[in-house]
Coordinates of C-alpha atoms and ligand atoms in Angstrom, one line a residue:
X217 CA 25.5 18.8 -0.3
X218 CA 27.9 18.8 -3.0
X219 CA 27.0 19.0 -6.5
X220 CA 28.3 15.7 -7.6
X221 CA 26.6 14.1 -4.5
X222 CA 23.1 16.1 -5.3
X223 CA 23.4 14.2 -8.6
X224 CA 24.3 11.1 -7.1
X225 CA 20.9 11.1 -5.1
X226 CA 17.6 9.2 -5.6
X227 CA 15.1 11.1 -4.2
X228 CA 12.1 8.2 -2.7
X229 CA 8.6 9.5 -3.1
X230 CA 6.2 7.0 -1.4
X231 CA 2.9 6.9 -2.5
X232 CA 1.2 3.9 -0.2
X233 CA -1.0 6.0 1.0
X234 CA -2.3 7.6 -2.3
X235 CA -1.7 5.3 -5.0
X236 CA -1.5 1.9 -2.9
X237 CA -4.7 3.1 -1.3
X238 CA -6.4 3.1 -4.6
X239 CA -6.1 -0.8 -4.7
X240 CA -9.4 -2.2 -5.1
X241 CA -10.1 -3.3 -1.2
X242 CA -7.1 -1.8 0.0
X243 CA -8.8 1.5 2.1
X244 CA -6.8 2.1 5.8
X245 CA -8.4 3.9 8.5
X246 CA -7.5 7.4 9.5
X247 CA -5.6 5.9 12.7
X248 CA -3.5 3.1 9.9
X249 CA -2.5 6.2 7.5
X250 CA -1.2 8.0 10.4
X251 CA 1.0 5.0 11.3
X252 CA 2.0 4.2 8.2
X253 CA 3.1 8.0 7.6
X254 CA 5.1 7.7 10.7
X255 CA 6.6 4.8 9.9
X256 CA 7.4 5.9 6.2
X257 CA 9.0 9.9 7.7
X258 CA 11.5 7.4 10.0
X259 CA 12.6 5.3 7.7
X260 CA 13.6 8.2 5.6
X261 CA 11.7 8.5 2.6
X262 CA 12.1 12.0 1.3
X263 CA 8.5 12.6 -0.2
X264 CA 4.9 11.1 1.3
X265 CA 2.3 10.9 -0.9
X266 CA -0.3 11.3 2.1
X267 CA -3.6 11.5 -0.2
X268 CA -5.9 12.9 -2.8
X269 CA -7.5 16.0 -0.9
X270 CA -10.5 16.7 -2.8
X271 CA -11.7 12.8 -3.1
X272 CA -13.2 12.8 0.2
X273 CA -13.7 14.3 3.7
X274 CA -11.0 11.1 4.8
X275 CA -9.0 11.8 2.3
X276 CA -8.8 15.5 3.2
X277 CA -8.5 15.2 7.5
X278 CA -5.9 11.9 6.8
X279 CA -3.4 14.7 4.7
X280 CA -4.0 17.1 6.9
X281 CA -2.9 15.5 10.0
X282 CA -0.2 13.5 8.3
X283 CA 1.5 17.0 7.0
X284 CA 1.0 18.3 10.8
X285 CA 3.2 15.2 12.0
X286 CA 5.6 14.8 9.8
X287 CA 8.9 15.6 10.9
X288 CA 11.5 15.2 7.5
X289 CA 9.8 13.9 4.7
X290 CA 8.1 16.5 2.2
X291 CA 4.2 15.7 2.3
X292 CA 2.7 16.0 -0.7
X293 CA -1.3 15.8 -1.6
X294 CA -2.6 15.0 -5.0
X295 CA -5.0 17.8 -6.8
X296 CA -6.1 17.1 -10.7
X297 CA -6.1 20.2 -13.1
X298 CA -8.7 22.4 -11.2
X299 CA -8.6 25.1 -9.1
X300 CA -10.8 23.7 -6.4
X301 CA -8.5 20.5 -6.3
X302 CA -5.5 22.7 -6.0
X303 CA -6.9 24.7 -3.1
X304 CA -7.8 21.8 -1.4
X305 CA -4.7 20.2 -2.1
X306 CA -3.0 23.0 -0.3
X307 CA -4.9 23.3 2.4
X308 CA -4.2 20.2 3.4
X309 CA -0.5 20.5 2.7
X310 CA 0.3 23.3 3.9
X311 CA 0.5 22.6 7.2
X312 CA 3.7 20.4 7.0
X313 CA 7.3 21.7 7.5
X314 CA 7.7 20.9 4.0
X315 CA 4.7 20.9 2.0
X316 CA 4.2 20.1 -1.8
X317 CA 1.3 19.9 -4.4
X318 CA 1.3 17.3 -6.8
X319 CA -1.0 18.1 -9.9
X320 CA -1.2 16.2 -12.9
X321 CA -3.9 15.8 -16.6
X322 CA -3.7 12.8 -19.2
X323 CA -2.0 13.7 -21.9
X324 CA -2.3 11.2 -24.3
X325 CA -4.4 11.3 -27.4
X326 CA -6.9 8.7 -25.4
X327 CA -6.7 10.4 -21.7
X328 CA -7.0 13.5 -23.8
X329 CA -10.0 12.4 -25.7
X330 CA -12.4 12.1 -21.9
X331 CA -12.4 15.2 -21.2
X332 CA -13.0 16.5 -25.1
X333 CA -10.0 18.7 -24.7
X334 CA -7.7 19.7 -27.9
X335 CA -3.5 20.3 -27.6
X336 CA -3.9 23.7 -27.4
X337 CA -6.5 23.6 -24.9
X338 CA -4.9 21.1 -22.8
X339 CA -1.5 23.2 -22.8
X340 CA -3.7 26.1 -21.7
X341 CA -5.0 24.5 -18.5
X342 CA -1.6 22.9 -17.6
X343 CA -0.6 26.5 -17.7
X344 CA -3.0 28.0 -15.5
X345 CA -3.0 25.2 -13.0
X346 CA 0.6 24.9 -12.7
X347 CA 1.1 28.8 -12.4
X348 CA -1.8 28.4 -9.7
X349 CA -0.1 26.0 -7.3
X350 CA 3.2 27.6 -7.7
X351 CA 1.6 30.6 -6.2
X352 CA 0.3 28.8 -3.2
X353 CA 3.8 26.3 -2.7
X354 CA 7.2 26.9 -3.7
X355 CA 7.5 23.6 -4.2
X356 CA 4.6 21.7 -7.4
X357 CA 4.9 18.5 -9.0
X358 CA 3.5 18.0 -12.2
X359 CA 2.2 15.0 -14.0
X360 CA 1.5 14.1 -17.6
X361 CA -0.4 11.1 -16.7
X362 CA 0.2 8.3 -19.5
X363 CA 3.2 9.7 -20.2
X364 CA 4.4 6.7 -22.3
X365 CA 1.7 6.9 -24.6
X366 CA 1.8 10.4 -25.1
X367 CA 3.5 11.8 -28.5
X368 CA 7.0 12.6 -27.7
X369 CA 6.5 16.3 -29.1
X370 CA 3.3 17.2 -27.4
X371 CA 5.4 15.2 -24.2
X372 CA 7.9 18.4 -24.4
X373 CA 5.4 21.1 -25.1
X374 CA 3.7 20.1 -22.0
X375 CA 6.7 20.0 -20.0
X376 CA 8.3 23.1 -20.9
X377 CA 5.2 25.1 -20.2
X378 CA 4.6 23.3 -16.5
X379 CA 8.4 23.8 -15.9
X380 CA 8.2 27.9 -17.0
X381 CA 4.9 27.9 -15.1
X382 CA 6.7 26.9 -11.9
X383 CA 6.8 23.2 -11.1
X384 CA 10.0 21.8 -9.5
X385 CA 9.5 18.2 -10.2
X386 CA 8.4 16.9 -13.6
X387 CA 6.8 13.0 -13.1
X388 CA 7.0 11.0 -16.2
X389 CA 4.0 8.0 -15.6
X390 CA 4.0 4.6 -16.9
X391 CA 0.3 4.9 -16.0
X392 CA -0.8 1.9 -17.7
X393 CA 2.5 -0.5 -17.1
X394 CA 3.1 -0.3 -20.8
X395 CA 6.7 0.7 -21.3
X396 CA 10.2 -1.5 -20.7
X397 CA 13.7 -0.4 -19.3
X398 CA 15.2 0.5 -22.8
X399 CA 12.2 2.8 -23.5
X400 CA 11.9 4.6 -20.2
X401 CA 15.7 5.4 -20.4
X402 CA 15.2 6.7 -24.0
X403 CA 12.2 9.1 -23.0
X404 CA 13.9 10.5 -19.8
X405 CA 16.9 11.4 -22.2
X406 CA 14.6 12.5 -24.4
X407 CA 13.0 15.3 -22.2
X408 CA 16.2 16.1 -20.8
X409 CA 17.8 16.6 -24.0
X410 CA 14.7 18.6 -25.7
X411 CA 13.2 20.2 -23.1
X412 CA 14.6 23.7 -22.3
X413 CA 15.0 24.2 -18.5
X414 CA 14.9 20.5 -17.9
X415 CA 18.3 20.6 -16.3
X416 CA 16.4 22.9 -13.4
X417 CA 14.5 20.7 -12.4
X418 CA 13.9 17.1 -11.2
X419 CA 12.5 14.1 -13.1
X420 CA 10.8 11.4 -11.2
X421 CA 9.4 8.0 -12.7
X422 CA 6.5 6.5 -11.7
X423 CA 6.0 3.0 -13.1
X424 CA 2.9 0.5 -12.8
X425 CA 3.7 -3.3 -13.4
X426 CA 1.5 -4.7 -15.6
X427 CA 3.8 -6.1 -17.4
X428 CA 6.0 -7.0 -14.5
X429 CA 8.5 -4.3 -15.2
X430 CA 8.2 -1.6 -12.9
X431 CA 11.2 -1.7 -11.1
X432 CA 13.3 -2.5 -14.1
X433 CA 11.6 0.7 -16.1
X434 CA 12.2 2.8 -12.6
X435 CA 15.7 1.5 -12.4
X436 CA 16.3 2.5 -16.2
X437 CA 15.0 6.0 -15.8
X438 CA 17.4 6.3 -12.5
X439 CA 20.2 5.5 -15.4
X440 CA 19.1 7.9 -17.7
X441 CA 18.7 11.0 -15.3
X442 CA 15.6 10.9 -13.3
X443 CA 16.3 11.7 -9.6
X444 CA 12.9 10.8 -8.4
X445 CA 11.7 6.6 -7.7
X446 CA 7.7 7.1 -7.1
X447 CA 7.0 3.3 -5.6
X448 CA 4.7 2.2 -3.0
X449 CA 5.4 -0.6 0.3
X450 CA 5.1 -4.1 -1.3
X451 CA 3.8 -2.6 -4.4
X452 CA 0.8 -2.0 -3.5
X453 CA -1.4 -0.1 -5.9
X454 CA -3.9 -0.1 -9.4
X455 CA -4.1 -3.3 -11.1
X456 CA -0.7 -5.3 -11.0
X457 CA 0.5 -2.3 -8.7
X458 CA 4.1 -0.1 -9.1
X459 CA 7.4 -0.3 -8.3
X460 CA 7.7 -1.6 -4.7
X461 CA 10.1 0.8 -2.6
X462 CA 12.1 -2.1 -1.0
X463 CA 13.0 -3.7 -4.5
X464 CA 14.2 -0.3 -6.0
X465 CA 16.1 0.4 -2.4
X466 CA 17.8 -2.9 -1.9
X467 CA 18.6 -2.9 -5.9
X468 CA 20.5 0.1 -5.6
X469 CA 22.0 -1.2 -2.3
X470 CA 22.8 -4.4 -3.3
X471 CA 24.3 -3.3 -7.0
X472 CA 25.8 0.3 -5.9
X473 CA 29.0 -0.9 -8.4
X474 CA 26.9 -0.3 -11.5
X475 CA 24.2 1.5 -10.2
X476 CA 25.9 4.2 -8.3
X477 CA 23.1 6.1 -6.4
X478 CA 22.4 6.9 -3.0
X479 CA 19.3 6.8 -1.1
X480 CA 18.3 7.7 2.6
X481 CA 16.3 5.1 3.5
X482 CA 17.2 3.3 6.4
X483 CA 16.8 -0.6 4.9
X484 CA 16.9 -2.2 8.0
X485 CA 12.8 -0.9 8.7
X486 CA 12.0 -2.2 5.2
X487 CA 10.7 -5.3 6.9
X488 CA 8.6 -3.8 10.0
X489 CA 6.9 -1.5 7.3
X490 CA 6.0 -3.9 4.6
X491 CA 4.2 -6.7 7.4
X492 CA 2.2 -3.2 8.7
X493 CA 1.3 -2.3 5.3
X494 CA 0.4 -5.8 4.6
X495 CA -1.5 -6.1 7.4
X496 CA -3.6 -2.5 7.5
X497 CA -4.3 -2.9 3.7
X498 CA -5.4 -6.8 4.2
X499 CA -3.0 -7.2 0.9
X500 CA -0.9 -10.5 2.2
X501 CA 2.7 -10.6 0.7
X502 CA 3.0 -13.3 -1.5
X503 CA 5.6 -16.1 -0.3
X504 CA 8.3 -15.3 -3.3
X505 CA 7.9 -11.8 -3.4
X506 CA 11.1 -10.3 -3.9
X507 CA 13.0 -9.0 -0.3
X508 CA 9.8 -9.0 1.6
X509 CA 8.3 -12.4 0.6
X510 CA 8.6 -15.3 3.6
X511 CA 11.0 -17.2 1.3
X512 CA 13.1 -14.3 0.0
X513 CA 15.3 -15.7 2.3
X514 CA 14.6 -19.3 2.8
X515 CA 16.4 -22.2 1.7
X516 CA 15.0 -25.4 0.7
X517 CA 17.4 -27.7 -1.3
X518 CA 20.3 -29.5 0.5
X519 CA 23.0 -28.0 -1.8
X520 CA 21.8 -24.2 -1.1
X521 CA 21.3 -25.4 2.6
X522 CA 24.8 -26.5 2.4
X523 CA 26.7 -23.7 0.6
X524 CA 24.6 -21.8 3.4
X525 CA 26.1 -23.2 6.6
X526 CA 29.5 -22.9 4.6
X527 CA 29.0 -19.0 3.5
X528 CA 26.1 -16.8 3.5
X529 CA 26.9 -15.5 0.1
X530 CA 26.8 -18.8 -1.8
X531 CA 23.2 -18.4 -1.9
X532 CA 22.4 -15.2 -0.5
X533 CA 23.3 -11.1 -2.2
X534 CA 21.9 -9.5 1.0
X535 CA 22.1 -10.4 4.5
X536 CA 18.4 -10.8 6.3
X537 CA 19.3 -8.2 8.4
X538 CA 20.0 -6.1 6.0
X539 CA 16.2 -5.5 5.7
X540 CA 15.6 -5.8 9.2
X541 CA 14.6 -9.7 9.5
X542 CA 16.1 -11.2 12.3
X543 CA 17.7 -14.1 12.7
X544 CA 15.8 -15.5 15.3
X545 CA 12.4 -16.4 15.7
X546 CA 11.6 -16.7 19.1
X547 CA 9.3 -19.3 20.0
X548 CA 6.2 -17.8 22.5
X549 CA 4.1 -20.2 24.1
X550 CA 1.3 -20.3 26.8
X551 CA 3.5 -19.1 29.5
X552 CA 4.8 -16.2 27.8
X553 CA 3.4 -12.8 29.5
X554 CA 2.2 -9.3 28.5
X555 CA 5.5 -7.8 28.7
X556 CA 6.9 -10.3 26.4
X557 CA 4.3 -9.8 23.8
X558 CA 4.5 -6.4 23.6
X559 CA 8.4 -6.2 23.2
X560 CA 8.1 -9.0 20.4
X561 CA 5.1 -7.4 18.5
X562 CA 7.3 -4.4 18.8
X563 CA 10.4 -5.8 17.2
X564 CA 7.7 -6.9 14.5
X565 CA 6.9 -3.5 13.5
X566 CA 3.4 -3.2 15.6
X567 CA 3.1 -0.2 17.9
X568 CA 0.1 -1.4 20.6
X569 CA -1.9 0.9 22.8
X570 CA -2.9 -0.9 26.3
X571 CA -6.2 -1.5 24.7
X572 CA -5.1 -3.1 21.6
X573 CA -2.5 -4.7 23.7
X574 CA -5.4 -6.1 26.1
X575 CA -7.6 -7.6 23.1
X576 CA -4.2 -9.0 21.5
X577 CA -3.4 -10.9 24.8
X578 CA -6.8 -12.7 25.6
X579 CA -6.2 -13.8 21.7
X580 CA -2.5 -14.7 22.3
X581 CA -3.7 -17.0 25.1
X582 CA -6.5 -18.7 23.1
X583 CA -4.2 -19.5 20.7
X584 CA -1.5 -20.9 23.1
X585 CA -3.8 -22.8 24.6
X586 CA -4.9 -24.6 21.3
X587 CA -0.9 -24.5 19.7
X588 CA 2.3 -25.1 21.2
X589 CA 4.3 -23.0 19.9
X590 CA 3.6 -19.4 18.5
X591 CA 6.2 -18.4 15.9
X592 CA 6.6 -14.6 14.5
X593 CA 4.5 -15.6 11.6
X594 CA 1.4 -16.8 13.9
X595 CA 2.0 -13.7 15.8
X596 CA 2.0 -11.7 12.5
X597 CA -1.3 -13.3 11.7
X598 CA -3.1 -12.6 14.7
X599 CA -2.6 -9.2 14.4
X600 CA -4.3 -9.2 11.1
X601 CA -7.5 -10.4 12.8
X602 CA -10.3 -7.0 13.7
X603 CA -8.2 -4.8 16.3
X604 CA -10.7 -2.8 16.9
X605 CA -13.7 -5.7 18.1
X606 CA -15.1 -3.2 20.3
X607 CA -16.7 -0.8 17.6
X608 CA -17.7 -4.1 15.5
X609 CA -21.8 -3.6 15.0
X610 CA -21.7 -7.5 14.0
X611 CA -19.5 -10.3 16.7
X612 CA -19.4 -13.9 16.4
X613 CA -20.8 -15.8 19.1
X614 CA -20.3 -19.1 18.4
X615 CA -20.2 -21.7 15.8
X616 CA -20.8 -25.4 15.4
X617 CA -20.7 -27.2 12.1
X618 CA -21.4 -30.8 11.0
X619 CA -19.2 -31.6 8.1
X620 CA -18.1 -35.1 6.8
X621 CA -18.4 -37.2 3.9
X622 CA -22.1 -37.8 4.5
X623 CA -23.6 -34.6 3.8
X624 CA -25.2 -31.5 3.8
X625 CA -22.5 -29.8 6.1
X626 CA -24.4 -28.0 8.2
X627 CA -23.5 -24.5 10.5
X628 CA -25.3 -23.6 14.1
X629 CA -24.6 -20.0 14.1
X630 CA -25.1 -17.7 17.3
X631 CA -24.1 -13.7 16.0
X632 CA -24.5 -10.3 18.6
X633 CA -25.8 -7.7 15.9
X634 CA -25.9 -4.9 17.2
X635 CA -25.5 -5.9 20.5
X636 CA -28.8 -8.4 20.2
X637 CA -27.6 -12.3 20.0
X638 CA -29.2 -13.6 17.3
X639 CA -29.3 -17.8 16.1
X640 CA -29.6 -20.1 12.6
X641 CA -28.6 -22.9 11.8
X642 CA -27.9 -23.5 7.3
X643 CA -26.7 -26.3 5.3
X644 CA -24.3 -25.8 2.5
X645 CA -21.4 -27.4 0.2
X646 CA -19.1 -28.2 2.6
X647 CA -18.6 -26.2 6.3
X648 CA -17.8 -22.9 4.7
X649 CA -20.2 -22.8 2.5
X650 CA -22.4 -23.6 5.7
X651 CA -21.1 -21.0 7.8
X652 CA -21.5 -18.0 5.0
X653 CA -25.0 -18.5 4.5
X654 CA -25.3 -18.4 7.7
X655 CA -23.9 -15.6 8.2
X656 CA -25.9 -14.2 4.9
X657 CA -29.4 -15.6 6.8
X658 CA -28.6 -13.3 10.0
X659 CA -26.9 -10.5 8.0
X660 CA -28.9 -10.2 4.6
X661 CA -26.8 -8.4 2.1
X662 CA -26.0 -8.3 -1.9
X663 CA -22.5 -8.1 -1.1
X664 CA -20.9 -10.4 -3.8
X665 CA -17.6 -12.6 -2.7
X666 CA -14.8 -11.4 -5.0
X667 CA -11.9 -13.1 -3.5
X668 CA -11.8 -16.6 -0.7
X669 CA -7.9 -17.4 0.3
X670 CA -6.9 -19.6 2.5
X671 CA -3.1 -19.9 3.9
X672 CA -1.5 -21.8 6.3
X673 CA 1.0 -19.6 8.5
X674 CA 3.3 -22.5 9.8
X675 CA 3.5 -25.8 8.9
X676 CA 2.3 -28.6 10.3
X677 CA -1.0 -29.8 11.3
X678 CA -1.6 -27.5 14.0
X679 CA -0.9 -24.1 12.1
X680 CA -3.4 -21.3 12.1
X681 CA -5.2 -20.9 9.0
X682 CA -5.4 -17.3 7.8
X683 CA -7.9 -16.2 5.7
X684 CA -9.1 -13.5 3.3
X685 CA -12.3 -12.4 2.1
X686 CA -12.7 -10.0 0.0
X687 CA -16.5 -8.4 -1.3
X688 CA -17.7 -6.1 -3.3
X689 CA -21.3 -3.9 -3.2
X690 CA -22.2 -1.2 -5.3
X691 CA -18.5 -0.2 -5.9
X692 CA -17.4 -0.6 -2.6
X693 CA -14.7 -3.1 -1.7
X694 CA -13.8 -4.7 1.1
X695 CA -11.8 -7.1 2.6
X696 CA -11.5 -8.9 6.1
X697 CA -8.9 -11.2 7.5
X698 CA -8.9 -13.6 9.8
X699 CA -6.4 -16.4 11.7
X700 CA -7.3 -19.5 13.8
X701 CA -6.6 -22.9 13.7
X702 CA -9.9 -24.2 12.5
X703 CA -10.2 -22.8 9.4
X704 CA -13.7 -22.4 9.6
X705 CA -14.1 -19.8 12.9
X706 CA -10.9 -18.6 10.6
X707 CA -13.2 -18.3 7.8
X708 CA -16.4 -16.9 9.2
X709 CA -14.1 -14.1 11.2
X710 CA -12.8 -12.9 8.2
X711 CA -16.7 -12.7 6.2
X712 CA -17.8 -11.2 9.5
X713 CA -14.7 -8.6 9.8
X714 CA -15.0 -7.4 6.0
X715 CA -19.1 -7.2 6.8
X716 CA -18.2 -4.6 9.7
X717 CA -15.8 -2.9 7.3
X718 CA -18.6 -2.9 4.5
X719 CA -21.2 -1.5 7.3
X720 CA -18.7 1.2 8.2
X721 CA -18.4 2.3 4.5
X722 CA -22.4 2.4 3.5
X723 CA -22.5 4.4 6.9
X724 CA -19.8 6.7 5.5
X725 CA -21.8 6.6 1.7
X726 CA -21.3 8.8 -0.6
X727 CA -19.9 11.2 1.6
X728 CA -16.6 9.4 2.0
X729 CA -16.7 7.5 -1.0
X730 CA -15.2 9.0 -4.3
X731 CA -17.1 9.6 -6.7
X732 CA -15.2 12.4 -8.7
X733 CA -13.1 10.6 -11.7
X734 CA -9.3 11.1 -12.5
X735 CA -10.6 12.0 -16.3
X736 CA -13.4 14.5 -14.5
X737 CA -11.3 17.4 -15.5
X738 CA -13.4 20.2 -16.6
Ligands
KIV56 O1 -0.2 6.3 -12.6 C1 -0.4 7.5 -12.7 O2 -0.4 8.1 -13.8 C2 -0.7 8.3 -11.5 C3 -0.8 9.7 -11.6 C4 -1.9 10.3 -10.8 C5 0.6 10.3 -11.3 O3 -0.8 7.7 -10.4
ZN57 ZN1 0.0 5.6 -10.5

């Protein structure tokens, strides 16, 4: 690689799996995180963010295995500033062709202030922690989490010591969404114009989107010298998320003349991955969601339908393809057959075992028989449903409800706990209302509902419904999803599926579930 195309590089460090994780509700299996890994290495992102080691036994086996798999990206593991994390970190790391540690502290005067540490003290542990990954991995990221509130001088203090103790790539956080594109620029020029040694090493932004910004800030510090984009699929992550990877890719695609970069990800899998993440983290993507959303490329009004048909770029800077949409979308119906499914499910990014593929049938059928035609998007949300029924402690058997204008609505509920069949009937305010507490009579629990959505997948009056539920007990979140086209069974799938997923996690208890802090630092 020649120097001038080195600089001309965007390195794409993909944090889904670690920071998108962290989105309340969001948690994957240990089979979804190795998919999504594998889907993520292909594409071409440079640097996985596969997990936080030390957070959990999960946490710890996910990494692990990821880093075994991989077969070009760099997996990285994130360790806070102590030993233990950093050992852990690398154990799980280090089994990858190209591992990394990423380590990082707050390091402004309020991240500062948890754990009661003064500058000097602070500097000193950035030293030793540092210096102590760099021994284990040649190749250490460091972090000066809330960078953008952090006093610029103390900012280069810290980042000449981690760079003299060893770390390769210096991460400059917009932890809290705070900063905008003007800014970001200004502090990457900052560092790189203060900071002795900064020309040795590589400076990656990391922006959340609190303010909406994240991309823009990302794109900024691109302009200014970072060579690093930290962004997650769709944006998943904390609060308002970060910087989604297919905005920042497609921007420097689509506006190469002023933004002259160079990345390796292949765009045309952009689509395939973002309907997977979508799907394993139960995080739908809403409609107008740039390049990913189901209007990004949808035309409504009779002039842009018009300019359209005439040319493709009247209305349009990037062709669908160009993220790997296709044109077409191939109508299944009741005769279509296994074979068929498969290879469409395929070319929609899902990856079915016979099993899976088995379950998915029986449900492809059901649905046929109930609607005419099954478009990629009713495909899409059937595969959102429970795929793994078989392990699911609670099943619906079946469900009649009364509802009308002359009430109480009322719900006859037959569930298999456990393998038992058990039977109630409620009342409620209106049919859902019915069916949750019955659901809540057969299944007591203080679980309370955070989150009811409702969307239809297709238009008209026979489209599925798909639903979200999301709950929350004692910390724990959860969501569940659900498709049909009565949006009730739609609705009491989804309350029953994030049940199973909330009985799975009190199983797991504390043992799986975090309970160290990201300010714990002593
Ligand atoms: O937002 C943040 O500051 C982080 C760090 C752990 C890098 O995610
Ligand atoms: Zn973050």
């Amino acid at each position: 690689m020649t120097d001038k195309s080195k600089q001309d590089r965007v390195l794409i460090f993909d944090t889904t799996l670690r920071d998108g994780e962290q989105s309340p509700g969001a948690t994957m299996t240990h089979a979804e995180k190795l998919e999504i890994a594998g889907l993520l290495d292909e594409m071409g992102v440079d640097i996985i963010e596969a997990g936080f080691p030390i957070a959990s036994e999960g946490d710890f086996a996910a990494v692990s295995e990821i880093a075994q798999r991989a077969q070009t990206s760099v997996i990285c593991g994130l360790a806070r500033a102590q030993i233990g994390d950093i050992d852990r970190c690398w154990e799980a790391v280090k089994h990858a062709k190209h591992p990394r540690i990423h380590t990082f502290i707050g390091t402004s005067p309020l991240h500062r202030a948890i754990p009661n540490l003064d500058k000097d003290q602070m500097a000193e542990r950035i030293e030793q922690t540092v210096s102590h990954a760099r021994n284990l991995c040649d190749n250490v990221q460091w972090s000066p989490m809330d960078a953008t509130r952090t006093e610029e001088d103390y900012l280069c203090r810290v980042v000449e010591i981690a760079i003299k103790a060893g770390a390769t790539t210096i991460n400059i956080p917009d932890t809290v969404g705070y900063t905008a594109p003007r800014e970001s620029a200004a502090l990457i020029q900052m560092l790189l114009n203060r900071v002795p040694g900064a020309d040795e090493i590589i400076f990656a932004t990391h922006c959340h989107n609190d303010l909406g910004m994240a991309t823009a800030n990302s794109l900024a510090a691109v302009e200014a010298g970072a060579r690093q984009v930290e962004c997650t699929i769709n944006g998943l992550g904390e609060r308002a998320g970060n910087t989604a990877l297919e905005e920042v890719v497609m921007a420097l695609k689509v506006r190469n003349d002023i933004m002259p970069f160079q990345t390796r990800i292949d765009s045309t899998k952009i689509m395939n991955i973002s309907r997977r993440v979508a799907t394993v983290a139960g995080f739908p993507v809403q409609f107008n969601k740039a390049i990913v959303g189901k209007n990004a490329f949808a035309h409504e009004s009779g002039i842009h339908q018009d300019g359209m048909l005439k040319n493709a770029e009247t209305f349009e800077i990037m062709r669908p393809e160009d993220v790997g949409l296709s044109e077409t979308n191939l109508v299944m119906g009741k005769h279509s057959g296994r074979a068929a499914l498969r290879s469409k499910l395929e070319d929609l990014g899902f990856e079915l075992g016979d099993n899976q593929l088995k379950d998915v049938f029986v449900r492809f059928k059901e649905l046929a028989d109930r609607k005419k035609e099954i478009y990629d998007d009713d495909l899409i949300a059937l595969m959102r449903t429970s795929t793994d029924p078989e392990n699911d402690r609670l099943k619906l058997a079946s469900l009649k409800v009364v509802c009308g204008t002359a009430g109480p609505q009322q719900a006859d509920l037959v569930m298999h706990i456990d393998g038992t069949e058990h039977t109630t009937s409620q009342t409620g305010d209106g049919p859902v209302d019915a069916a949750f507490n019955a659901i809540k009579a057969l299944v007591p629990h203080n679980a309370r509902l955070q989150l009811y959505q409702v969307h239809a997948v297709t238009e008209g009056t026979d489209a599925q419904a798909t639903v979200t539920v999301r709950m929350e007990e004692d910390g724990r979140i959860v969501t569940g999803q659900s498709a049909n086209t009565d949006t009730v069974v739609a609705s009491t799938l989804a309350y029953i599926h994030a049940l199973n997923r909330l009985l799975v996690r009190r199983e797991k208890g504390g043992k799986d579930t975090p309970e160290i802090s990201y300010k714990d630092v002593t």
